[in-house]
Amino acid sequence: MFWCFAALIIGKGSSTRLFLAACLGAAASESLKLMHFPLLDALRASSAGHFILGHQFAWTNLAAYGIGISCMTLLARPSNAAGTRRHN
């Protein structure tokens, strides 16, 4: 999901920039779960807010985001399956 958002925002940029933007978005999203103030807690009380913002921070989620973003970055690289070479 974060890779897709980064791809929409950055467009056809380098895969490194796309990877870093997606990782930054995932880390920001997960870190937001550590913050608690009245407005944010009120948003989390709704079903949609709980789904979008989450409730509990977990390091394993960051690892899962990293794996998913890495896989998407590798899968989205231009393929050389036809045997043609890309020339810059």
PDB file of C-alpha atoms in Angstrom, residues 2-25 69 72-73 76-77:
ATOM      1  CA  PHE A   2       2.756   2.464   0.902  1.00  0.00           C
ATOM      2  CA  TRP A   3       4.686   1.522  -2.212  1.00  0.00           C
ATOM      3  CA  CYS A   4       1.606   2.293  -4.320  1.00  0.00           C
ATOM      4  CA  PHE A   5       1.116   5.662  -2.605  1.00  0.00           C
ATOM      5  CA  ALA A   6       4.771   6.507  -3.144  1.00  0.00           C
ATOM      6  CA  ALA A   7       4.512   5.492  -6.813  1.00  0.00           C
ATOM      7  CA  LEU A   8       1.496   7.761  -7.276  1.00  0.00           C
ATOM      8  CA  ILE A   9       3.255  10.699  -5.641  1.00  0.00           C
ATOM      9  CA  ILE A  10       6.734  10.268  -7.134  1.00  0.00           C
ATOM     10  CA  GLY A  11       5.748   8.838 -10.494  1.00  0.00           C
ATOM     11  CA  LYS A  12       8.469   7.393 -12.682  1.00  0.00           C
ATOM     12  CA  GLY A  13      11.391   8.179 -10.440  1.00  0.00           C
ATOM     13  CA  SER A  14      14.298   6.047  -9.433  1.00  0.00           C
ATOM     14  CA  SER A  15      13.507   2.827  -7.619  1.00  0.00           C
ATOM     15  CA  THR A  16      15.705   3.958  -4.720  1.00  0.00           C
ATOM     16  CA  ARG A  17      13.665   7.139  -4.213  1.00  0.00           C
ATOM     17  CA  LEU A  18      10.449   5.149  -4.463  1.00  0.00           C
ATOM     18  CA  PHE A  19      11.724   2.594  -1.953  1.00  0.00           C
ATOM     19  CA  LEU A  20      12.822   5.277   0.518  1.00  0.00           C
ATOM     20  CA  ALA A  21       9.562   7.232   0.209  1.00  0.00           C
ATOM     21  CA  ALA A  22       7.506   4.082   0.814  1.00  0.00           C
ATOM     22  CA  CYS A  23       9.642   3.133   3.836  1.00  0.00           C
ATOM     23  CA  LEU A  24       9.307   6.646   5.243  1.00  0.00           C
ATOM     24  CA  GLY A  25       5.526   6.505   4.839  1.00  0.00           C
ATOM     25  CA  ILE A  69       8.086  -2.704  -0.046  1.00  0.00           C
ATOM     26  CA  MET A  72       7.281  -4.487  -4.824  1.00  0.00           C
ATOM     27  CA  THR A  73      10.441  -2.544  -5.631  1.00  0.00           C
ATOM     28  CA  ALA A  76       8.380  -3.200 -10.480  1.00  0.00           C
ATOM     29  CA  ARG A  77      11.860  -3.031 -12.002  1.00  0.00           C
TER      30      ARG A  77
END
